[in-house]
CSV table of C-alpha atoms and ligand atoms in Angstrom, one decimal:
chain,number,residue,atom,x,y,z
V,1,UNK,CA,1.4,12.8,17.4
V,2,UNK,CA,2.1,13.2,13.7
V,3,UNK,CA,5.1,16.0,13.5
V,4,UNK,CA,7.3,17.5,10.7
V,5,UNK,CA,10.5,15.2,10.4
V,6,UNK,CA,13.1,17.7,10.9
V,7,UNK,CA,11.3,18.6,14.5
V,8,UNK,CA,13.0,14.7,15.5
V,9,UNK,CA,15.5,14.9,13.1
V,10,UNK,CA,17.7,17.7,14.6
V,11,UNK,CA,17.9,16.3,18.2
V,12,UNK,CA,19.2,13.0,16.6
V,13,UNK,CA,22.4,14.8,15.0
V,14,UNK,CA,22.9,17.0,18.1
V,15,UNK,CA,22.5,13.7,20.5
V,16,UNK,CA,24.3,11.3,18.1
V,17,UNK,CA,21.5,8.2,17.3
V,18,UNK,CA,19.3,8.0,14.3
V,19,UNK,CA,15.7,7.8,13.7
V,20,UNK,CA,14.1,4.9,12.1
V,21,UNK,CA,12.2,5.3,8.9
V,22,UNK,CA,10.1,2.7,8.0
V,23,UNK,CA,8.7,1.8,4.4
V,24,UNK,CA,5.0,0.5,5.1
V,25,UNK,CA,2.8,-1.0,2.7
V,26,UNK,CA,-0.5,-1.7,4.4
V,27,UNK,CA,-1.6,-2.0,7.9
V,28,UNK,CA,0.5,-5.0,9.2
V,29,UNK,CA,3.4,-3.0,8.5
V,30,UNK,CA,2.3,0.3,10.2
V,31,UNK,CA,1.2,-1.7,13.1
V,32,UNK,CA,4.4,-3.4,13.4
V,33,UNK,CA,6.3,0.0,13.4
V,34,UNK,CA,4.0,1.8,15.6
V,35,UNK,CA,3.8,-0.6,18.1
V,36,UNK,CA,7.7,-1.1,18.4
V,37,UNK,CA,8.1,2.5,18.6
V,38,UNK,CA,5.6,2.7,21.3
V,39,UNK,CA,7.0,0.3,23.3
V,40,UNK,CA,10.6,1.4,23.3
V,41,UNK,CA,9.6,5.1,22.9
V,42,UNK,CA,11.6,6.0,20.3
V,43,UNK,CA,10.0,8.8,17.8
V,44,UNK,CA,9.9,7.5,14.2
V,45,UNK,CA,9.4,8.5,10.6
V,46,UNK,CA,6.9,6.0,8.4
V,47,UNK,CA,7.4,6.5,4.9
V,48,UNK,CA,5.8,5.4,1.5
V,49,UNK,CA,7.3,5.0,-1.7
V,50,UNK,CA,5.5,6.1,-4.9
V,51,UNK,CA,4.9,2.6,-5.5
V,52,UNK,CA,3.4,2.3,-2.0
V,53,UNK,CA,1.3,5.1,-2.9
V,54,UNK,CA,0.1,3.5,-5.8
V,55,UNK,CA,-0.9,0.0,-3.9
V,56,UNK,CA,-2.8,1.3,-1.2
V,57,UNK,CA,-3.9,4.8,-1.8
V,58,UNK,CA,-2.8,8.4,-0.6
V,59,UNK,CA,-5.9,8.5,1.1
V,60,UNK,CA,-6.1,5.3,2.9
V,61,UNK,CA,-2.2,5.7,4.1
V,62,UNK,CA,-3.0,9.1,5.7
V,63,UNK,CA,-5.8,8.0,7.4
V,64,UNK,CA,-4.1,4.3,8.7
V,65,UNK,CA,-0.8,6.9,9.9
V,66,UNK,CA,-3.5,9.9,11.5
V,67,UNK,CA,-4.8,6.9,13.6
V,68,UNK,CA,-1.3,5.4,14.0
V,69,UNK,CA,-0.6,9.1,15.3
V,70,UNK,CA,-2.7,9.0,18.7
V,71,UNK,CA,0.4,7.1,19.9
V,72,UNK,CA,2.0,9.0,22.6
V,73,UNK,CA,5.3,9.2,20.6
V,74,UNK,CA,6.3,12.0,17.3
V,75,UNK,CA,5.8,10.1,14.0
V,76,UNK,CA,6.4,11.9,11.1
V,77,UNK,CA,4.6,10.5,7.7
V,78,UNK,CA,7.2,11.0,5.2
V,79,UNK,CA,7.1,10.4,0.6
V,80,UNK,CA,10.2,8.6,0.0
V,81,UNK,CA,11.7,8.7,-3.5
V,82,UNK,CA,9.0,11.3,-4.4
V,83,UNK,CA,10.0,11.9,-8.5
V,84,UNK,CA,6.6,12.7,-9.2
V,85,UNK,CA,6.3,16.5,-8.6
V,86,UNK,CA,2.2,15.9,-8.9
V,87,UNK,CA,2.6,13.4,-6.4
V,88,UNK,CA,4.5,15.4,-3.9
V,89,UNK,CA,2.4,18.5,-4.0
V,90,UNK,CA,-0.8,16.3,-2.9
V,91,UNK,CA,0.8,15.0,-0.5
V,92,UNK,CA,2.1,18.4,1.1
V,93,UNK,CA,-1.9,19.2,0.4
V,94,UNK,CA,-2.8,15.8,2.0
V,95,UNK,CA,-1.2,15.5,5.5
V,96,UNK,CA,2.4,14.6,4.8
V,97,UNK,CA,4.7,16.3,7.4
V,98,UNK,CA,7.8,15.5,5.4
V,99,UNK,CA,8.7,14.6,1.6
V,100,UNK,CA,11.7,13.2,-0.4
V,101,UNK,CA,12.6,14.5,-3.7
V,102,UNK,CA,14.7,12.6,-5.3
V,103,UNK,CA,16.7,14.4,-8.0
V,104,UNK,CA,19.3,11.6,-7.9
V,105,UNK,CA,19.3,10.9,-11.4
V,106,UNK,CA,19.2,14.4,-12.7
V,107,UNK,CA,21.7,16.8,-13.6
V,108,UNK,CA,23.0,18.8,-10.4
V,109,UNK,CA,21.6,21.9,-12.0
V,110,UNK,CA,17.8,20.4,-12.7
V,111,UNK,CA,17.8,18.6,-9.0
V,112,UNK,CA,18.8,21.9,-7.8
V,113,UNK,CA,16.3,24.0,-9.4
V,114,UNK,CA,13.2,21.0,-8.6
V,115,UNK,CA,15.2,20.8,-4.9
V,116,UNK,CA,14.2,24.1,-4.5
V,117,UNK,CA,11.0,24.2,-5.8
V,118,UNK,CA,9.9,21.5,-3.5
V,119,UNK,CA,11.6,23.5,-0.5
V,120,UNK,CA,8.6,26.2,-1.3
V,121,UNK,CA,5.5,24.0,-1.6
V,122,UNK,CA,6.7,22.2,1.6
V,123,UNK,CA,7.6,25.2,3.8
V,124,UNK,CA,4.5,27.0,3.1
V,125,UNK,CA,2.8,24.3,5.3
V,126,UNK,CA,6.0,23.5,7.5
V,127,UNK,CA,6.7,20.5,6.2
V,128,UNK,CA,10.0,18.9,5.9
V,129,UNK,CA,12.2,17.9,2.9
V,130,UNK,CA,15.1,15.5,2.3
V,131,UNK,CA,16.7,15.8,-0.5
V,132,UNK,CA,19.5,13.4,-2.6
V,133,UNK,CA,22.5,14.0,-4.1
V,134,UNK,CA,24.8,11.3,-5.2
V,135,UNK,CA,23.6,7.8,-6.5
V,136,UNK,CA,22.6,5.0,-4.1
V,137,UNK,CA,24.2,1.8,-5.6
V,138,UNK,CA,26.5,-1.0,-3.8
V,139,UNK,CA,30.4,0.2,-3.5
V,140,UNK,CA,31.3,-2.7,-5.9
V,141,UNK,CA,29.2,-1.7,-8.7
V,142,UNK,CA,32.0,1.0,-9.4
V,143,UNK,CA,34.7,-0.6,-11.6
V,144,UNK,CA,37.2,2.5,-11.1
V,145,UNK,CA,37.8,5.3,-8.8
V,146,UNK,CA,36.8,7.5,-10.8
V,147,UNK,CA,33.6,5.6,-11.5
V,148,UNK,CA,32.7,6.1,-7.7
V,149,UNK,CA,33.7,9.4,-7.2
V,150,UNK,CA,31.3,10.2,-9.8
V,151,UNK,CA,28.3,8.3,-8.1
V,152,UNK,CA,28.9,8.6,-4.4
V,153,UNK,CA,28.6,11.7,-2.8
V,154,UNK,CA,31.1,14.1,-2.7
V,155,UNK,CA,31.8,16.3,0.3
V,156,UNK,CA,31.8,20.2,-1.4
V,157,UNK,CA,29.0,19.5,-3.8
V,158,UNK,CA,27.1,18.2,-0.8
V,159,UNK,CA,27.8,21.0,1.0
V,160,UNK,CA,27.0,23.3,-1.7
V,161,UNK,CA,23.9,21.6,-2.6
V,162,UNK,CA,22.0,21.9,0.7
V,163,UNK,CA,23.1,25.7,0.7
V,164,UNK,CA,21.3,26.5,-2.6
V,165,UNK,CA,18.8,23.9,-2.4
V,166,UNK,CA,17.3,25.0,1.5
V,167,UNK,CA,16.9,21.2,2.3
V,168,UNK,CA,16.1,20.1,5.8
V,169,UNK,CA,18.1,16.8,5.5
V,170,UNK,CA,20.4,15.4,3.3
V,171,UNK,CA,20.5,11.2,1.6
V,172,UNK,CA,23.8,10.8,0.9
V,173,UNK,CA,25.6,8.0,-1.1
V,174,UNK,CA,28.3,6.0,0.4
V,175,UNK,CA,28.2,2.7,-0.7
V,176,UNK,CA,24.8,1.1,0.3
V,177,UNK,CA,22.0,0.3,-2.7
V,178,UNK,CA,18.5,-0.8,-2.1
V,179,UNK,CA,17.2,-4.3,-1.9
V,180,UNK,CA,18.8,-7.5,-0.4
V,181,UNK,CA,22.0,-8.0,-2.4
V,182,UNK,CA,23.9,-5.0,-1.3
V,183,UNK,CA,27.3,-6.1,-2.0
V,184,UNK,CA,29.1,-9.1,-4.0
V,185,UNK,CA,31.8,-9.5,-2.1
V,186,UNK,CA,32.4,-7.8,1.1
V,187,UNK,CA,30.5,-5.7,2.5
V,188,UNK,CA,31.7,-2.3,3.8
V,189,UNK,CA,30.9,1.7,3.5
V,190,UNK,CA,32.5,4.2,2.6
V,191,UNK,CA,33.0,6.0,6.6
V,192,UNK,CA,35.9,8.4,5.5
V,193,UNK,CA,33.6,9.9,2.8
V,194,UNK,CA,31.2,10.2,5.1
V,195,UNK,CA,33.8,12.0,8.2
V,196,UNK,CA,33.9,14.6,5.5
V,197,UNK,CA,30.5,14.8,4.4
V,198,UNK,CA,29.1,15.7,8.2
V,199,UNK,CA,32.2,18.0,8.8
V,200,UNK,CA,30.4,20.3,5.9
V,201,UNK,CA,27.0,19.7,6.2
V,202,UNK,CA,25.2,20.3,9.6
V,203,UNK,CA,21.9,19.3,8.7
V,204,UNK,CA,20.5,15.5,10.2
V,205,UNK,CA,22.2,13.2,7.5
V,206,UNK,CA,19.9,10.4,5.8
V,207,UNK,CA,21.6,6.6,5.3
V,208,UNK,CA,19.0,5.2,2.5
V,209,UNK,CA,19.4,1.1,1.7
V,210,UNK,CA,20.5,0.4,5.0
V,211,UNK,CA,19.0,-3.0,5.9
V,212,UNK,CA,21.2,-5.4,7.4
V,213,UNK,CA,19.2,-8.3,5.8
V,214,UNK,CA,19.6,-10.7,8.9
V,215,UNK,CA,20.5,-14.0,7.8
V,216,UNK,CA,18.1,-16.2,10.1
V,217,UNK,CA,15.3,-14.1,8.4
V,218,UNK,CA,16.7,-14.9,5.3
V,219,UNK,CA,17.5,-19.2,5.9
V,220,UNK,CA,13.6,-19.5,7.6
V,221,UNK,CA,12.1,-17.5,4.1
V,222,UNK,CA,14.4,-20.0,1.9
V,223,UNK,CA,13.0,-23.2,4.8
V,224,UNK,CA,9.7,-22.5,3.9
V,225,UNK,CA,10.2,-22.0,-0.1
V,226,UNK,CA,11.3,-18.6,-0.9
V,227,UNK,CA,14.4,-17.9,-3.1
V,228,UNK,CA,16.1,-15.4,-2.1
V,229,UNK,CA,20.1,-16.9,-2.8
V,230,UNK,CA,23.2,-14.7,-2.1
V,231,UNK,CA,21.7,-12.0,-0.4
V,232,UNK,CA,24.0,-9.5,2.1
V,233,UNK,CA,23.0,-6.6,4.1
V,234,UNK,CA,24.9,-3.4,5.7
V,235,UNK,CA,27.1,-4.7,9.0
V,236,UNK,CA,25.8,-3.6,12.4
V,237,UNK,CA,29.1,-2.0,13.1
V,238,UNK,CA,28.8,-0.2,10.1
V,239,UNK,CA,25.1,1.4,11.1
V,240,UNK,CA,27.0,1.9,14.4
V,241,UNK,CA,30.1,4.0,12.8
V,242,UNK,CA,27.4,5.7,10.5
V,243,UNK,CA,25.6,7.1,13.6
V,244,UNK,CA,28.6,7.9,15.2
V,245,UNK,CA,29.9,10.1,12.4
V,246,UNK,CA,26.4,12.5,11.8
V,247,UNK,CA,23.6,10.1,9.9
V,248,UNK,CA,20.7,10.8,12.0
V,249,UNK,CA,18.0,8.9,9.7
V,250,UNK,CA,18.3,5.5,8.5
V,251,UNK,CA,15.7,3.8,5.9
V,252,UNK,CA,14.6,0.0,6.1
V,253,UNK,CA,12.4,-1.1,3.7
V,254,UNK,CA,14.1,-4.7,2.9
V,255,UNK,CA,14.4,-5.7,6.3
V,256,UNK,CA,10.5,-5.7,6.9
V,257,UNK,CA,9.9,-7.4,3.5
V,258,UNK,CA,11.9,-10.3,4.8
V,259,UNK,CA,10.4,-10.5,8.0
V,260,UNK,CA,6.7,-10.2,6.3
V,261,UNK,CA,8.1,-13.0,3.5
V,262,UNK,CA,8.8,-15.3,6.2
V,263,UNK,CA,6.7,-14.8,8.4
V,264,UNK,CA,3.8,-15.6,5.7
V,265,UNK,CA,5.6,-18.5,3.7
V,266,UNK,CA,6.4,-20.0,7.5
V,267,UNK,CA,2.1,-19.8,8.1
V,268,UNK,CA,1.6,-21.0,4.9
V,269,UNK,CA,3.5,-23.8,5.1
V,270,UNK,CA,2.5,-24.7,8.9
V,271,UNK,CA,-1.0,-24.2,8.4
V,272,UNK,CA,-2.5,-26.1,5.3
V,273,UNK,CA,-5.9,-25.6,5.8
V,274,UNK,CA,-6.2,-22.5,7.9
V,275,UNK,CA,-7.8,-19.7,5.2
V,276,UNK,CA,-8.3,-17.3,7.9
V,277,UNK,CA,-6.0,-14.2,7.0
V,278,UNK,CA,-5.6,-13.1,10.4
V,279,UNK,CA,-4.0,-16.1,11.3
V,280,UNK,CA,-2.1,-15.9,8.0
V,281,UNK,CA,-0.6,-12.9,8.7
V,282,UNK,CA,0.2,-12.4,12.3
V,283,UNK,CA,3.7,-14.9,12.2
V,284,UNK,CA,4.5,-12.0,9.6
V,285,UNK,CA,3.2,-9.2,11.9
V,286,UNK,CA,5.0,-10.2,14.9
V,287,UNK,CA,8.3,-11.2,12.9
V,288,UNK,CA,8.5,-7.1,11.6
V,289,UNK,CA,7.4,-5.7,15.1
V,290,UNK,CA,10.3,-7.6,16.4
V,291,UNK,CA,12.8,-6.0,13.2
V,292,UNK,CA,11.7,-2.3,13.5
V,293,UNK,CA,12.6,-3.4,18.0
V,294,UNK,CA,15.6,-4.7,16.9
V,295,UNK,CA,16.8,-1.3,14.4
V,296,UNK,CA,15.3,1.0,17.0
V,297,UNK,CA,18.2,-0.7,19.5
V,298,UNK,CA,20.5,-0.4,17.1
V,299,UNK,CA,20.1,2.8,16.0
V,300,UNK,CA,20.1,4.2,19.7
V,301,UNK,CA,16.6,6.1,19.6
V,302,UNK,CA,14.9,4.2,22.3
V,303,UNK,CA,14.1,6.5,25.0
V,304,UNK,CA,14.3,9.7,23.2
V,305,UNK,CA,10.3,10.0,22.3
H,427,G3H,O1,13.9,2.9,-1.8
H,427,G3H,C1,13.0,2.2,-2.2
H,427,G3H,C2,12.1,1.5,-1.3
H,427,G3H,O2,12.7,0.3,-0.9
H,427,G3H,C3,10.8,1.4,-1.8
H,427,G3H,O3,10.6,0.4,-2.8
H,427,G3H,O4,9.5,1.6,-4.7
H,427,G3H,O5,9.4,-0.9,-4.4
H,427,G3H,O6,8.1,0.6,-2.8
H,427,G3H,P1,9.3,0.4,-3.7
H,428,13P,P1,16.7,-1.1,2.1
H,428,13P,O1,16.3,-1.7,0.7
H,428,13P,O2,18.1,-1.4,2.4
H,428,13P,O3,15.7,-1.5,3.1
H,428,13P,O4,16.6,0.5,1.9
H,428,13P,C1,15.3,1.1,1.9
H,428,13P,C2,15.4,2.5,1.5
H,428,13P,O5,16.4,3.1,1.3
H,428,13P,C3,14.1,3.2,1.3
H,428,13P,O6,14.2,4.5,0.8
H,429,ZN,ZN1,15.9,4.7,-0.5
């Protein structure tokens, strides 16, 4: 049943695990995620980027995720990094239960004010918004200190923000940054800033680039052709601590592209003459349904559809 995020959001906080949300693409990829969901019974949020959007159509997405819906678990169908404001009003219109805005790279007074305005349009309809503040970007692409106070989140403003703004969740930036190569060196978050981030905020706390870009996935891609070179992912453990200490949503987008890259280049390369696509594409199918299993363990939401 489709339902507005924060309705499986706010149990997550309160019961300490995290809901997956899934970037999807097309229907191998909603497949994949609704069926692990259903299996382990975990509710989950399926989201689409603008880009996403733009690939595949508003139109065909809603109606794929209104079918996906009949599942008997709570999926919410969710606009991530919404920057359009166009965009984000259709979708309210449209059937979205939740949106993003992401203000990120605004001032703190204009992703306040477009914050805001979004919190209207979507509560009208009760439907859910997250909202950003802070800038998503690996730990180690901050020279200085002060360099990463100024981009990762800091605890007040947070605090502040989600008071003025009337969000219903909150992405926060700790150290992670979208894609596979997370971190040059090490790879670690920033916990502590994150202790004192939930102590202030009580709303369900959102971890964006949180893939853990598996290395197996990564050496049977490069086996079969794919370049994909020094590539390094958020630590279980760390996922772990970040549930532990108040994020309730995670995002994975990366993880199923690698699974989906794989799985194809491995069919590809195994099967020269077969040009049937289903046969093409189900290595990559079953290779994501067994990712989005995998996170839903992980992030301790089986069960609790
Ligand atoms: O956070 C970004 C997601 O990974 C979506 O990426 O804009 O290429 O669809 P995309
Ligand atoms: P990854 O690139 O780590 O999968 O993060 C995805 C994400 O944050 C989508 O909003
Ligand atoms: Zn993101």
């Amino acid at each position: 049943m489709l339902v507005p995020a924060i309705k499986i959001l706010k149990p997550a906080r309160a019961r300490g695990y995290a809901v997956p949300a899934f970037n999807i693409n097309n229907l191998e990829f909603l497949k994949a995620v609704v069926e692990a969901a259903t299996k382990l019974r975990s509710p989950i949020i399926v989201q689409t980027s603008e880009g996403a959007i733009e690939y595949a159509g508003m139109d065909y997405l809603i109606a794929m995720v209104k079918v996906a819906a009949k599942a008997p678990i709570p999926i919410a169908l969710h606009v991530d990094h919404g920057k359009n404001l166009d965009t984000i009003k259709l979708a309210i219109k449209s059937g979205y239960t939740s949106v993003m805005f992401d203000g990120s790279a605004l001032s703190y007074k204009e992703n306040v004010s477009k914050t805001k305005q979004v919190v209207k349009w979507a509560h009208a309809k009760k439907i859910s918004v997250e909202a950003e503040i802070g800038a998503i970007a690996g730990i180690e692409d901050f020279v200085s200190v002060e360099e990463k106070d100024a981009h990762l989140t800091n605890p007040k403003q947070a605090a502040e923000f989600a008071k003025q703004t009337g969000c219903d969740s909150l992405a926060i930036a700790i150290g992670t940054a979208h894609g596979a190569y997370k971190f040059k060196g090490q790879t670690h978050l920033d916990i502590e800033r994150l202790k004192q981030i939930a102590k202030l905020v009580k709303l369900p706390i959102v971890l964006h680039g949180a893939s853990g870009v598996a290395e197996d996935v990564v050496k049977l891609a490069e086996y079969h052709g794919a370049k994909i070179g020094k590539a390094r992912g958020v630590l279980d453990e760390d996922i772990k601590k970040a549930i532990k200490y108040g994020v309730s949503k995670i995002n994975i987008d990366t993880d199923l592209r690698l699974a989906f890259t794989a799985g194809v280049r491995e069919a590809m390369d195994e099967m020269e003459e077969v040009i049937d696509p289903r046969k093409l594409l189900k290595p990559a199918y079953l290779l994501m349904r067994e990712t989005a299993q995998n996170k839903i363990l992980l992030f301790k939401s089986e069960g609790k559809a």
